[in-house]
């Protein structure tokens, strides 16, 4: 999180410095792009520093009770030698020889010291001092008996510090661990098609907006898409969390009723969280008319932006459920279904967007960004429904497999 925060600060500072520049190579949109590049390289350097530097292992020694030996030395120390105190390895040395001689003798030089000592013996300070010393010895003994507490450090930090990994190791095929690669191989195609399937819809929308719609629609699409990209990561992590929790339950070999109930309860909990996040995202989308004036001063562009809000809201209200369903399917290793689903979405979503482009150019339909986002939200609604219907079928299969 510190690295991401630092990268965001670098990006912000780069935008402030470079975007106002009049040079076409380093100002304006180019300046914003350069600021992003600098922030990414800054994050790369910080991550590399984190992974190649071992943490310092520390021991919490605790804080014990410390007596003020200077004040005690004032009673027994020598006036001539100014209460000499030496500190070596946290050991306090006090010269009390002269003070003892004056207390036990009859010299006139120690008369005031003997008077002070008799007053101390008759006061309550003596009992207080004994209790203080007893408390100190108890704490000191407990500190010695207490095991040392080693500060834990993140496991990822310094795992490249031994210098065994080099750039050649990353590029050499012979260095690949075949058994480990075999375990990850089934996930390559589904995860790849998932990412590409999402991006294909965004690319198709941008193509239709830039090649078919007017300048105002294109400007409104950029504003809406920027806000959309800021909101979607809020629930994207729900898919990764589901991939972490569901396998631990689905991987239990015993086909018991407890396993089936735990799997059902876990998936339902993710559904509830996804629905709550959907409501949160819609509430944030409802604020777009209030903040759109900070992106543009053109009233026509703001009108176009407001026209896309229903489609964006419909997309985001089910996006949490979609991420929960996608992560739960990945957690149950339903990889073939996800691969086929996203392969289908990869072709159908751009095909429908291109159909909108054709109808707009032919004058058969009035197409704006509101139309595009309505179509895109319909795709997300269909995808969410398919995922959760599939989860229901898998749950029924799990219930039938319960061992009596």
Tab-separated table of C-alpha atoms in Angstrom:
chain	number	residue	atom	x	y	z
A	1	UNK	CA	0.000	0.000	0.000
A	2	UNK	CA	2.893	2.357	0.715
A	3	UNK	CA	4.279	1.736	-2.776
A	4	UNK	CA	0.897	2.347	-4.412
A	5	UNK	CA	0.453	5.534	-2.417
A	6	UNK	CA	3.940	6.712	-3.407
A	7	UNK	CA	3.215	5.912	-7.071
A	8	UNK	CA	-0.026	7.882	-6.893
A	9	UNK	CA	1.810	10.867	-5.399
A	10	UNK	CA	4.447	10.689	-8.154
A	11	UNK	CA	1.695	10.547	-10.784
A	12	UNK	CA	-0.120	13.526	-9.257
A	13	UNK	CA	3.047	15.625	-9.017
A	14	UNK	CA	3.926	14.712	-12.614
A	15	UNK	CA	0.491	15.812	-13.805
A	16	UNK	CA	0.763	19.112	-11.940
A	17	UNK	CA	4.211	19.844	-13.376
A	18	UNK	CA	3.953	18.499	-16.934
A	19	UNK	CA	0.339	18.870	-18.096
A	20	UNK	CA	0.369	22.731	-18.086
A	21	UNK	CA	3.526	22.708	-20.247
A	22	UNK	CA	2.979	24.085	-23.757
A	23	UNK	CA	5.473	21.689	-25.356
A	24	UNK	CA	3.524	19.046	-27.346
A	25	UNK	CA	6.023	16.334	-26.339
A	26	UNK	CA	5.864	16.841	-22.568
A	27	UNK	CA	2.657	18.840	-22.006
A	28	UNK	CA	-1.050	18.176	-22.197
A	29	UNK	CA	-2.037	14.555	-22.795
A	30	UNK	CA	1.589	13.641	-23.427
A	31	UNK	CA	2.522	15.088	-20.045
A	32	UNK	CA	-0.166	13.020	-18.322
A	33	UNK	CA	1.164	9.914	-20.075
A	34	UNK	CA	4.743	10.700	-18.991
A	35	UNK	CA	3.579	11.208	-15.408
A	36	UNK	CA	1.986	7.751	-15.457
A	37	UNK	CA	5.190	6.249	-16.871
A	38	UNK	CA	7.308	7.854	-14.145
A	39	UNK	CA	4.932	6.636	-11.427
A	40	UNK	CA	5.080	3.067	-12.746
A	41	UNK	CA	8.874	3.045	-12.907
A	42	UNK	CA	8.977	4.546	-9.432
A	43	UNK	CA	6.754	1.738	-8.150
A	44	UNK	CA	8.962	-0.803	-9.938
A	45	UNK	CA	12.083	0.542	-8.226
A	46	UNK	CA	10.391	0.523	-4.802
A	47	UNK	CA	9.088	-3.019	-5.263
A	48	UNK	CA	12.525	-4.188	-6.410
A	49	UNK	CA	14.089	-2.557	-3.364
A	50	UNK	CA	11.554	-4.293	-1.138
A	51	UNK	CA	12.218	-7.745	-2.635
A	52	UNK	CA	16.018	-7.470	-2.692
A	53	UNK	CA	16.531	-6.065	0.827
A	54	UNK	CA	16.300	-8.343	3.819
A	55	UNK	CA	14.460	-7.015	6.893
A	56	UNK	CA	16.387	-6.381	10.079
A	57	UNK	CA	15.320	-8.946	12.629
A	58	UNK	CA	14.738	-7.131	15.933
A	59	UNK	CA	14.064	-8.264	19.466
A	60	UNK	CA	11.665	-6.475	21.719
A	61	UNK	CA	13.613	-6.121	24.942
A	62	UNK	CA	10.834	-4.387	26.803
A	63	UNK	CA	11.106	-1.491	29.166
A	64	UNK	CA	12.130	-2.222	32.754
A	65	UNK	CA	11.976	-0.040	35.830
A	66	UNK	CA	14.966	2.299	36.112
A	67	UNK	CA	16.042	3.759	39.427
A	68	UNK	CA	17.510	7.237	39.639
A	69	UNK	CA	20.939	6.260	40.894
A	70	UNK	CA	22.182	9.843	40.781
A	71	UNK	CA	19.712	10.838	43.484
A	72	UNK	CA	20.624	7.811	45.607
A	73	UNK	CA	24.293	8.545	45.064
A	74	UNK	CA	23.700	12.012	46.445
A	75	UNK	CA	23.084	10.444	49.826
A	76	UNK	CA	26.019	8.030	49.911
A	77	UNK	CA	28.403	9.504	47.367
A	78	UNK	CA	31.483	11.565	48.090
A	79	UNK	CA	31.199	15.319	48.090
A	80	UNK	CA	34.823	15.621	47.080
A	81	UNK	CA	34.580	13.316	44.078
A	82	UNK	CA	31.215	14.697	42.904
A	83	UNK	CA	29.424	11.324	42.980
A	84	UNK	CA	31.383	9.673	40.194
A	85	UNK	CA	29.109	7.553	37.984
A	86	UNK	CA	30.424	5.429	35.119
A	87	UNK	CA	28.197	3.748	32.497
A	88	UNK	CA	29.570	0.598	30.870
A	89	UNK	CA	27.195	-1.896	29.259
A	90	UNK	CA	24.216	-0.306	31.034
A	91	UNK	CA	25.874	-0.927	34.483
A	92	UNK	CA	25.742	1.939	37.000
A	93	UNK	CA	28.806	2.395	39.244
A	94	UNK	CA	28.612	4.680	42.267
A	95	UNK	CA	31.565	5.560	44.513
A	96	UNK	CA	30.177	5.218	48.101
A	97	UNK	CA	33.426	4.535	49.984
A	98	UNK	CA	33.834	8.047	51.349
A	99	UNK	CA	30.136	8.277	52.186
A	100	UNK	CA	30.226	5.046	54.256
A	101	UNK	CA	33.281	6.220	56.175
A	102	UNK	CA	31.592	9.494	57.040
A	103	UNK	CA	28.379	7.728	58.129
A	104	UNK	CA	30.170	5.207	60.381
A	105	UNK	CA	32.779	7.615	61.710
A	106	UNK	CA	32.706	10.610	64.055
A	107	UNK	CA	34.327	13.203	61.873
A	108	UNK	CA	32.882	16.691	61.745
A	109	UNK	CA	32.818	16.487	57.936
A	110	UNK	CA	30.173	13.733	58.013
A	111	UNK	CA	27.972	15.299	60.718
A	112	UNK	CA	25.389	16.661	58.298
A	113	UNK	CA	25.357	13.389	56.364
A	114	UNK	CA	24.738	11.322	59.545
A	115	UNK	CA	21.909	13.674	60.517
A	116	UNK	CA	20.337	13.285	57.108
A	117	UNK	CA	20.650	9.494	57.289
A	118	UNK	CA	18.968	9.284	60.735
A	119	UNK	CA	16.101	11.422	59.439
A	120	UNK	CA	15.741	9.078	56.467
A	121	UNK	CA	15.579	5.983	58.708
A	122	UNK	CA	12.775	7.524	60.720
A	123	UNK	CA	10.667	8.520	57.740
A	124	UNK	CA	8.301	6.617	55.464
A	125	UNK	CA	10.730	6.870	52.554
A	126	UNK	CA	12.652	3.814	53.795
A	127	UNK	CA	9.620	1.503	53.451
A	128	UNK	CA	8.804	3.098	50.110
A	129	UNK	CA	12.348	2.474	48.895
A	130	UNK	CA	12.233	-1.184	49.971
A	131	UNK	CA	8.982	-1.710	48.079
A	132	UNK	CA	10.424	0.046	45.045
A	133	UNK	CA	13.498	-2.175	45.047
A	134	UNK	CA	11.361	-5.315	45.459
A	135	UNK	CA	9.213	-4.283	42.484
A	136	UNK	CA	12.304	-3.626	40.409
A	137	UNK	CA	13.777	-7.053	41.182
A	138	UNK	CA	10.482	-8.779	40.319
A	139	UNK	CA	10.231	-6.996	36.974
A	140	UNK	CA	13.870	-7.678	36.200
A	141	UNK	CA	13.433	-11.394	36.952
A	142	UNK	CA	10.288	-11.606	34.832
A	143	UNK	CA	12.076	-9.873	31.984
A	144	UNK	CA	14.900	-12.417	32.046
A	145	UNK	CA	12.482	-15.366	32.116
A	146	UNK	CA	10.334	-13.960	29.291
A	147	UNK	CA	11.222	-15.368	25.845
A	148	UNK	CA	12.488	-12.917	23.299
A	149	UNK	CA	9.812	-11.561	20.949
A	150	UNK	CA	11.069	-11.465	17.393
A	151	UNK	CA	9.366	-8.906	15.203
A	152	UNK	CA	7.681	-10.594	12.277
A	153	UNK	CA	8.265	-9.324	8.770
A	154	UNK	CA	6.363	-9.867	5.496
A	155	UNK	CA	7.360	-13.116	3.805
A	156	UNK	CA	7.779	-11.430	0.423
A	157	UNK	CA	10.391	-8.998	1.636
A	158	UNK	CA	13.942	-9.927	0.719
A	159	UNK	CA	13.147	-13.216	-1.028
A	160	UNK	CA	15.384	-12.104	-3.923
A	161	UNK	CA	18.167	-10.903	-1.627
A	162	UNK	CA	20.247	-14.071	-1.923
A	163	UNK	CA	21.204	-13.165	-5.492
A	164	UNK	CA	20.354	-16.592	-6.887
A	165	UNK	CA	17.828	-15.245	-9.384
A	166	UNK	CA	19.170	-13.344	-12.373
A	167	UNK	CA	17.649	-11.914	-15.537
A	168	UNK	CA	18.804	-14.996	-17.435
A	169	UNK	CA	16.776	-17.182	-15.075
A	170	UNK	CA	13.592	-15.392	-16.111
A	171	UNK	CA	14.329	-15.903	-19.809
A	172	UNK	CA	15.697	-19.449	-19.655
A	173	UNK	CA	13.238	-22.231	-20.445
A	174	UNK	CA	15.425	-24.785	-18.669
A	175	UNK	CA	14.838	-22.985	-15.355
A	176	UNK	CA	11.094	-23.613	-15.436
A	177	UNK	CA	9.892	-25.950	-12.708
A	178	UNK	CA	7.826	-28.439	-14.712
A	179	UNK	CA	5.641	-29.775	-11.850
A	180	UNK	CA	4.781	-26.245	-10.691
A	181	UNK	CA	4.075	-25.089	-14.249
A	182	UNK	CA	1.821	-28.101	-14.725
A	183	UNK	CA	-0.261	-27.044	-11.710
A	184	UNK	CA	-0.784	-23.540	-13.127
A	185	UNK	CA	-1.352	-24.617	-16.741
A	186	UNK	CA	-5.131	-25.237	-16.402
A	187	UNK	CA	-5.610	-21.631	-15.252
A	188	UNK	CA	-3.752	-19.966	-18.138
A	189	UNK	CA	-6.473	-20.074	-20.793
A	190	UNK	CA	-9.462	-19.264	-18.520
A	191	UNK	CA	-7.710	-16.344	-16.837
A	192	UNK	CA	-6.395	-15.046	-20.168
A	193	UNK	CA	-9.785	-15.268	-21.842
A	194	UNK	CA	-11.342	-13.589	-18.784
A	195	UNK	CA	-9.045	-10.584	-19.103
A	196	UNK	CA	-9.325	-10.368	-22.876
A	197	UNK	CA	-13.096	-10.835	-22.735
A	198	UNK	CA	-13.414	-7.814	-20.456
A	199	UNK	CA	-11.105	-5.608	-22.500
A	200	UNK	CA	-12.743	-6.443	-25.828
A	201	UNK	CA	-15.982	-4.763	-24.722
A	202	UNK	CA	-14.184	-1.583	-23.652
A	203	UNK	CA	-12.259	-1.419	-26.930
A	204	UNK	CA	-15.424	-1.928	-28.989
A	205	UNK	CA	-17.232	0.849	-27.100
A	206	UNK	CA	-14.364	3.289	-27.592
A	207	UNK	CA	-14.202	2.418	-31.290
A	208	UNK	CA	-17.910	3.055	-31.799
A	209	UNK	CA	-17.737	6.328	-29.850
A	210	UNK	CA	-14.729	7.654	-31.797
A	211	UNK	CA	-15.772	6.508	-35.283
A	212	UNK	CA	-19.530	6.970	-35.193
A	213	UNK	CA	-20.618	9.432	-32.540
A	214	UNK	CA	-19.955	13.136	-32.507
A	215	UNK	CA	-17.423	15.163	-30.563
A	216	UNK	CA	-19.739	15.776	-27.621
A	217	UNK	CA	-20.567	12.083	-27.234
A	218	UNK	CA	-16.888	11.190	-27.404
A	219	UNK	CA	-16.024	13.732	-24.710
A	220	UNK	CA	-18.878	12.472	-22.527
A	221	UNK	CA	-17.750	8.871	-23.057
A	222	UNK	CA	-14.236	9.720	-21.840
A	223	UNK	CA	-15.633	11.292	-18.674
A	224	UNK	CA	-17.973	8.385	-17.958
A	225	UNK	CA	-15.310	5.785	-18.722
A	226	UNK	CA	-12.811	7.507	-16.403
A	227	UNK	CA	-15.300	7.491	-13.531
A	228	UNK	CA	-16.225	3.894	-14.359
A	229	UNK	CA	-12.568	2.790	-14.159
A	230	UNK	CA	-12.303	4.426	-10.734
A	231	UNK	CA	-15.361	2.576	-9.395
A	232	UNK	CA	-14.923	-0.953	-10.750
A	233	UNK	CA	-11.742	-1.796	-8.761
A	234	UNK	CA	-13.786	-1.446	-5.564
A	235	UNK	CA	-15.375	-4.851	-6.217
A	236	UNK	CA	-12.706	-6.484	-8.405
A	237	UNK	CA	-10.916	-7.685	-5.264
A	238	UNK	CA	-14.035	-9.680	-4.342
A	239	UNK	CA	-13.156	-12.173	-7.073
A	240	UNK	CA	-9.636	-12.684	-5.671
A	241	UNK	CA	-10.967	-13.087	-2.122
A	242	UNK	CA	-13.449	-15.721	-3.296
A	243	UNK	CA	-10.615	-17.556	-5.043
A	244	UNK	CA	-8.807	-17.669	-1.695
A	245	UNK	CA	-11.683	-18.929	0.482
A	246	UNK	CA	-13.672	-21.269	-1.759
A	247	UNK	CA	-10.844	-23.731	-2.665
A	248	UNK	CA	-10.180	-24.530	1.008
A	249	UNK	CA	-13.758	-25.821	1.295
A	250	UNK	CA	-14.191	-27.258	-2.185
A	251	UNK	CA	-10.900	-29.158	-1.906
A	252	UNK	CA	-12.025	-31.245	1.084
A	253	UNK	CA	-11.991	-34.859	-0.057
A	254	UNK	CA	-14.757	-36.071	2.244
A	255	UNK	CA	-18.087	-35.471	0.487
A	256	UNK	CA	-19.926	-34.714	3.703
A	257	UNK	CA	-23.002	-32.672	4.431
A	258	UNK	CA	-20.907	-30.220	6.456
A	259	UNK	CA	-18.751	-29.567	3.376
A	260	UNK	CA	-21.811	-28.910	1.200
A	261	UNK	CA	-23.346	-26.583	3.779
A	262	UNK	CA	-20.081	-24.705	4.277
A	263	UNK	CA	-19.696	-24.225	0.520
A	264	UNK	CA	-23.282	-22.970	0.201
A	265	UNK	CA	-22.903	-20.588	3.141
A	266	UNK	CA	-19.588	-19.212	1.872
A	267	UNK	CA	-20.926	-18.486	-1.620
A	268	UNK	CA	-24.077	-16.909	-0.190
A	269	UNK	CA	-21.941	-14.664	2.000
A	270	UNK	CA	-20.006	-13.513	-1.052
A	271	UNK	CA	-23.306	-12.824	-2.788
A	272	UNK	CA	-24.456	-10.673	0.112
A	273	UNK	CA	-21.196	-8.720	0.092
A	274	UNK	CA	-21.419	-8.280	-3.686
A	275	UNK	CA	-24.999	-6.989	-3.425
A	276	UNK	CA	-23.998	-4.500	-0.716
A	277	UNK	CA	-21.138	-3.219	-2.835
A	278	UNK	CA	-23.507	-2.896	-5.765
A	279	UNK	CA	-25.740	-0.592	-3.734
A	280	UNK	CA	-22.675	1.406	-2.677
A	281	UNK	CA	-21.503	1.816	-6.280
A	282	UNK	CA	-24.939	2.940	-7.445
A	283	UNK	CA	-24.995	5.558	-4.687
A	284	UNK	CA	-21.643	6.829	-5.945
A	285	UNK	CA	-22.893	6.858	-9.536
A	286	UNK	CA	-25.835	8.995	-8.462
A	287	UNK	CA	-23.330	11.722	-7.575
A	288	UNK	CA	-21.995	11.989	-11.142
A	289	UNK	CA	-24.321	14.918	-12.057
A	290	UNK	CA	-22.858	16.824	-9.114
A	291	UNK	CA	-19.212	16.234	-10.025
A	292	UNK	CA	-19.457	16.278	-13.832
A	293	UNK	CA	-18.981	20.053	-13.855
A	294	UNK	CA	-15.438	19.480	-12.583
A	295	UNK	CA	-14.652	17.540	-15.774
A	296	UNK	CA	-16.253	19.857	-18.316
A	297	UNK	CA	-17.925	23.247	-18.514
A	298	UNK	CA	-19.877	22.437	-21.679
A	299	UNK	CA	-23.592	21.958	-20.844
A	300	UNK	CA	-24.132	19.682	-23.865
A	301	UNK	CA	-21.347	17.329	-22.751
A	302	UNK	CA	-22.794	17.255	-19.231
A	303	UNK	CA	-26.167	16.376	-20.735
A	304	UNK	CA	-24.593	13.469	-22.628
A	305	UNK	CA	-22.857	12.310	-19.435
A	306	UNK	CA	-26.140	12.297	-17.538
A	307	UNK	CA	-27.707	10.259	-20.348
A	308	UNK	CA	-25.216	7.432	-19.730
A	309	UNK	CA	-25.802	7.253	-15.970
A	310	UNK	CA	-28.673	4.681	-16.079
A	311	UNK	CA	-26.552	2.257	-18.102
A	312	UNK	CA	-23.537	2.688	-15.823
A	313	UNK	CA	-25.701	2.231	-12.726
A	314	UNK	CA	-27.248	-0.972	-14.132
A	315	UNK	CA	-23.780	-2.324	-14.888
A	316	UNK	CA	-22.357	-1.572	-11.449
A	317	UNK	CA	-25.325	-2.687	-9.350
A	318	UNK	CA	-24.670	-6.297	-10.410
A	319	UNK	CA	-20.899	-6.007	-10.779
A	320	UNK	CA	-20.259	-7.105	-7.187
A	321	UNK	CA	-22.411	-10.202	-7.744
A	322	UNK	CA	-20.568	-10.863	-11.003
A	323	UNK	CA	-17.151	-10.730	-9.292
A	324	UNK	CA	-18.393	-12.966	-6.473
A	325	UNK	CA	-19.713	-15.495	-8.987
A	326	UNK	CA	-16.589	-15.402	-11.131
A	327	UNK	CA	-14.281	-15.884	-8.135
A	328	UNK	CA	-16.443	-18.710	-6.746
A	329	UNK	CA	-16.348	-20.533	-10.092
A	330	UNK	CA	-12.576	-20.160	-10.267
A	331	UNK	CA	-12.340	-21.383	-6.671
A	332	UNK	CA	-14.267	-24.530	-7.639
A	333	UNK	CA	-11.994	-24.947	-10.691
A	334	UNK	CA	-14.865	-24.735	-13.153
A	335	UNK	CA	-12.315	-23.607	-15.719
A	336	UNK	CA	-13.846	-25.060	-18.873
A	337	UNK	CA	-17.126	-23.242	-18.277
A	338	UNK	CA	-15.378	-19.909	-17.679
A	339	UNK	CA	-13.142	-20.379	-20.707
A	340	UNK	CA	-16.100	-21.077	-22.991
A	341	UNK	CA	-18.159	-18.249	-21.489
A	342	UNK	CA	-15.533	-15.586	-21.979
A	343	UNK	CA	-14.621	-16.897	-25.414
A	344	UNK	CA	-18.273	-16.362	-26.343
A	345	UNK	CA	-18.364	-12.900	-24.762
A	346	UNK	CA	-15.152	-11.975	-26.581
A	347	UNK	CA	-16.961	-12.216	-29.921
A	348	UNK	CA	-20.578	-11.369	-29.096
A	349	UNK	CA	-20.020	-8.067	-27.231
A	350	UNK	CA	-17.851	-6.422	-29.958
A	351	UNK	CA	-20.194	-7.838	-32.609
A	352	UNK	CA	-23.182	-6.133	-31.008
A	353	UNK	CA	-21.262	-2.862	-30.640
A	354	UNK	CA	-20.288	-2.983	-34.319
A	355	UNK	CA	-23.927	-3.620	-35.153
A	356	UNK	CA	-24.798	-0.388	-33.324
A	357	UNK	CA	-22.147	1.382	-35.406
A	358	UNK	CA	-23.609	0.039	-38.644
A	359	UNK	CA	-27.165	1.041	-37.734
A	360	UNK	CA	-25.990	4.523	-36.685
A	361	UNK	CA	-24.078	5.107	-39.924
A	362	UNK	CA	-27.010	3.781	-41.953
A	363	UNK	CA	-29.397	6.125	-40.184
A	364	UNK	CA	-31.511	3.252	-38.888
A	365	UNK	CA	-31.060	4.083	-35.220
A	366	UNK	CA	-30.019	7.064	-33.140
A	367	UNK	CA	-27.012	5.886	-31.148
A	368	UNK	CA	-25.413	7.782	-28.287
A	369	UNK	CA	-23.291	6.848	-25.324
A	370	UNK	CA	-26.464	6.113	-23.384
A	371	UNK	CA	-27.304	3.407	-25.944
A	372	UNK	CA	-23.803	1.934	-25.735
A	373	UNK	CA	-23.751	1.791	-21.956
A	374	UNK	CA	-27.238	0.295	-21.864
A	375	UNK	CA	-26.019	-2.495	-24.164
A	376	UNK	CA	-22.874	-2.980	-22.110
A	377	UNK	CA	-24.840	-3.176	-18.853
A	378	UNK	CA	-27.121	-5.788	-20.435
A	379	UNK	CA	-24.015	-7.876	-21.145
A	380	UNK	CA	-22.946	-7.649	-17.490
A	381	UNK	CA	-26.456	-8.553	-16.318
A	382	UNK	CA	-26.515	-11.615	-18.588
A	383	UNK	CA	-23.007	-12.620	-17.493
A	384	UNK	CA	-23.932	-12.336	-13.802
A	385	UNK	CA	-27.083	-14.395	-14.282
A	386	UNK	CA	-25.194	-17.137	-16.125
A	387	UNK	CA	-22.503	-17.340	-13.443
A	388	UNK	CA	-24.950	-17.683	-10.570
A	389	UNK	CA	-27.138	-20.180	-12.401
A	390	UNK	CA	-23.976	-22.218	-12.912
A	391	UNK	CA	-23.123	-21.921	-9.211
A	392	UNK	CA	-26.612	-23.169	-8.314
A	393	UNK	CA	-26.129	-26.206	-10.584
A	394	UNK	CA	-22.731	-26.932	-9.037
A	395	UNK	CA	-24.253	-26.682	-5.561
A	396	UNK	CA	-26.949	-29.188	-6.505
A	397	UNK	CA	-24.230	-31.507	-7.797
A	398	UNK	CA	-22.357	-31.121	-4.507
A	399	UNK	CA	-25.501	-31.935	-2.526
A	400	UNK	CA	-26.048	-35.117	-4.565
A	401	UNK	CA	-22.478	-36.235	-3.868
A	402	UNK	CA	-22.977	-36.254	-0.091
A	403	UNK	CA	-21.796	-39.572	1.322
A	404	UNK	CA	-24.464	-41.221	3.433
